[in-house]
mmCIF file of C-alpha atoms in Angstrom:
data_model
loop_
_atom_site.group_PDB
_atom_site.id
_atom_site.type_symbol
_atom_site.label_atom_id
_atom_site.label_comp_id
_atom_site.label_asym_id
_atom_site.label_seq_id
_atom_site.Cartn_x
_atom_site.Cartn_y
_atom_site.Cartn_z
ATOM 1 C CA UNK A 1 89.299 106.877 104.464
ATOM 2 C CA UNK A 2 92.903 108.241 104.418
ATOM 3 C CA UNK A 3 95.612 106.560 106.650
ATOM 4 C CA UNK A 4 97.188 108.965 109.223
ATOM 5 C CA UNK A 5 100.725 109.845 108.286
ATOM 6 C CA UNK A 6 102.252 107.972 110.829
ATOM 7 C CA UNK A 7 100.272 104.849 110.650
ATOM 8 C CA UNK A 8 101.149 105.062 106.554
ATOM 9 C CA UNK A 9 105.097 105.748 107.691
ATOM 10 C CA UNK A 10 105.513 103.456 109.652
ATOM 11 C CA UNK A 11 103.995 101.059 106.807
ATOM 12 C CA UNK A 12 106.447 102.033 104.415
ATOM 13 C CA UNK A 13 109.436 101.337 107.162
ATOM 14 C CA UNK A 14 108.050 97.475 107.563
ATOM 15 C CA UNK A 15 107.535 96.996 104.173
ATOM 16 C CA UNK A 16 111.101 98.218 103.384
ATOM 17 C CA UNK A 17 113.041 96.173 105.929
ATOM 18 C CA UNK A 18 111.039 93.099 105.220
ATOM 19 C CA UNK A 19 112.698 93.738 101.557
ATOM 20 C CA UNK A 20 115.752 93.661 102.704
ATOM 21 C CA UNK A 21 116.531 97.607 102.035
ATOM 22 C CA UNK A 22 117.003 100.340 104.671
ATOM 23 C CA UNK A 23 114.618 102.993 105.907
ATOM 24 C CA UNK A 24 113.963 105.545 108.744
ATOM 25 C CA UNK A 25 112.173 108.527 109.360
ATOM 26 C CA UNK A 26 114.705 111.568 109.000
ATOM 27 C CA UNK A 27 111.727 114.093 109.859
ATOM 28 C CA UNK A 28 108.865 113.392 112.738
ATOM 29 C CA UNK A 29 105.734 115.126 111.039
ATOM 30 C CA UNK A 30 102.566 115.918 112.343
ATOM 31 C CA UNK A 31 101.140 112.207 113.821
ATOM 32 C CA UNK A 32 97.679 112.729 111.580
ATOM 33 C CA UNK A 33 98.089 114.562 108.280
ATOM 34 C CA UNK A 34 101.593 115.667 107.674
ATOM 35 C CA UNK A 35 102.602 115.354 104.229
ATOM 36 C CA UNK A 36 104.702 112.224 103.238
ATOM 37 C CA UNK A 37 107.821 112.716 101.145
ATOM 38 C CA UNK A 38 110.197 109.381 100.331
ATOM 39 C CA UNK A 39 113.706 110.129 99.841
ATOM 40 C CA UNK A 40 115.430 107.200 97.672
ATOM 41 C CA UNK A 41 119.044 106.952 98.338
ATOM 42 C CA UNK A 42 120.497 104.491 95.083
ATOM 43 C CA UNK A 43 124.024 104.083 97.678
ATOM 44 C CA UNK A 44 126.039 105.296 94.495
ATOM 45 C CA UNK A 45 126.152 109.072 95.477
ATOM 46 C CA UNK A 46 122.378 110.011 93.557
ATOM 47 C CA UNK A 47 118.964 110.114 95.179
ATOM 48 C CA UNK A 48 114.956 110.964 94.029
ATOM 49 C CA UNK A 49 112.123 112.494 96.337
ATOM 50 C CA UNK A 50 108.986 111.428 95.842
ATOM 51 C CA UNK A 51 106.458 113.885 97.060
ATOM 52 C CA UNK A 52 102.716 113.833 97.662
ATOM 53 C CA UNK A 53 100.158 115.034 94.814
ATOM 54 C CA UNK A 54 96.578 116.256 94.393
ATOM 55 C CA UNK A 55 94.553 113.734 92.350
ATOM 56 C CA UNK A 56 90.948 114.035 91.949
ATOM 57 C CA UNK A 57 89.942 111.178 92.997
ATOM 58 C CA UNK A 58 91.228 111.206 96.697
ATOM 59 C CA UNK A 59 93.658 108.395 96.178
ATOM 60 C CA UNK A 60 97.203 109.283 97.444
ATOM 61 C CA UNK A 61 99.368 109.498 94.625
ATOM 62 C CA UNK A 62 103.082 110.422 93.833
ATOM 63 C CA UNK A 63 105.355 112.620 91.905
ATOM 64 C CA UNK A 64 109.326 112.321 91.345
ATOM 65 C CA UNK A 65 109.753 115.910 93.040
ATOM 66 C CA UNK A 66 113.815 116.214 91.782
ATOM 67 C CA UNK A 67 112.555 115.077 88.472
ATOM 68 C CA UNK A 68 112.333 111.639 86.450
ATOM 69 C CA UNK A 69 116.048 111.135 86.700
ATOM 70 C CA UNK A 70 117.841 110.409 90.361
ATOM 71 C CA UNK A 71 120.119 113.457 91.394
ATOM 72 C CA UNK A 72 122.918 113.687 92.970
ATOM 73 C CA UNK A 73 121.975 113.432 96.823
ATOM 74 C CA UNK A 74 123.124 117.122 97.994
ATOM 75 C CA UNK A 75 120.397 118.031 95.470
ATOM 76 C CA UNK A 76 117.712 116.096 96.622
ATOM 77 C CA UNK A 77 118.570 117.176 100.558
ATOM 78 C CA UNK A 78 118.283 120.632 99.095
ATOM 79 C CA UNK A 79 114.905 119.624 98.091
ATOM 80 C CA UNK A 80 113.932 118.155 101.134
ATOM 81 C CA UNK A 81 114.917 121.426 103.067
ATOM 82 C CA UNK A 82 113.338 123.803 101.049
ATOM 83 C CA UNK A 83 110.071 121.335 101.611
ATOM 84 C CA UNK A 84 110.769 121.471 105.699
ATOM 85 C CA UNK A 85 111.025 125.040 105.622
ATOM 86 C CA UNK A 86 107.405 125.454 103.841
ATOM 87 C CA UNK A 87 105.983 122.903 105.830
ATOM 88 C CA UNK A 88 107.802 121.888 109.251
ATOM 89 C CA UNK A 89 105.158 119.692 110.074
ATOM 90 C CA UNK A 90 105.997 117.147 106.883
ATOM 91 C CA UNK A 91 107.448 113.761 107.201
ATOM 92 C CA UNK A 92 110.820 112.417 105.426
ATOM 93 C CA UNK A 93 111.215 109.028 105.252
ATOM 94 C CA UNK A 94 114.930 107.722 104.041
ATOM 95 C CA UNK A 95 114.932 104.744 101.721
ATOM 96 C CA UNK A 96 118.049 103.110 101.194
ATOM 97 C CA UNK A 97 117.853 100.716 97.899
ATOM 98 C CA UNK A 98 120.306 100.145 94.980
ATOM 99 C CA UNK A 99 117.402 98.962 93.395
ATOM 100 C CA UNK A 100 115.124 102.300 93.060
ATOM 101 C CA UNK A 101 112.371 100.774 95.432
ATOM 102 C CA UNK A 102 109.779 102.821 97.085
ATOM 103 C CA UNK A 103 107.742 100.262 98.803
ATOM 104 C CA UNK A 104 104.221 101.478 98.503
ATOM 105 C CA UNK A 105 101.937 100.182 95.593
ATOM 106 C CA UNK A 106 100.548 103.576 94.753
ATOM 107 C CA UNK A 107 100.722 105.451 91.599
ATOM 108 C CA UNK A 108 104.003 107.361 90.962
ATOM 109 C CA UNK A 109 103.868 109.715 88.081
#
């Protein structure tokens, strides 16, 4: 059984701060099933989404949606928009981290 969105949000928020790194929700999505995306701010001017992705087996998995290398960050806001604007229901959840970290343990491709 899939986590609601804002039961697996608010996971990734803990799990953050409990690291030591930053993290809020810049977009409120739809409590049960809005689509998760992770923005990763590296605090040196670049950034990578991470955005949701079909998989066959039901498990939630993840793909770099501004590609494998971090952008700079007006890029990957640009990104983020365009996602909003499909899909206003979607959640955004900010990630600061020099280090890259995502704080979830599944599968990014």
């Amino acid at each position: 059984m899939r986590l609601k969105a804002s039961i697996f949000a608010s996971s990734i928020l803990r799990r953050a701060m409990g690291a030591g790194a930053y993290a809020a929700v810049a977009q409120k999505g739809h409590e049960d099933g809005g689509a998760i995306f992770v923005k990763v701010n590296l605090l040196d001017g670049r950034a990578f989404v991470l955005c949701p992705a079909p998989s066959l087996g039901g498990e939630r998995t993840w793909l770099r949606g501004t590609g494998p290398q971090p952008v700079v960050d007006a890029d990957a806001e640009a990104y983020l928009a365009r996602q909003i604007a499909r899909d206003p229901d979607c959640w955004v959840i900010e990630v600061e981290d020099k280090q890259g970290r995502w704080f979830f343990e599944e599968k990014v491709e």
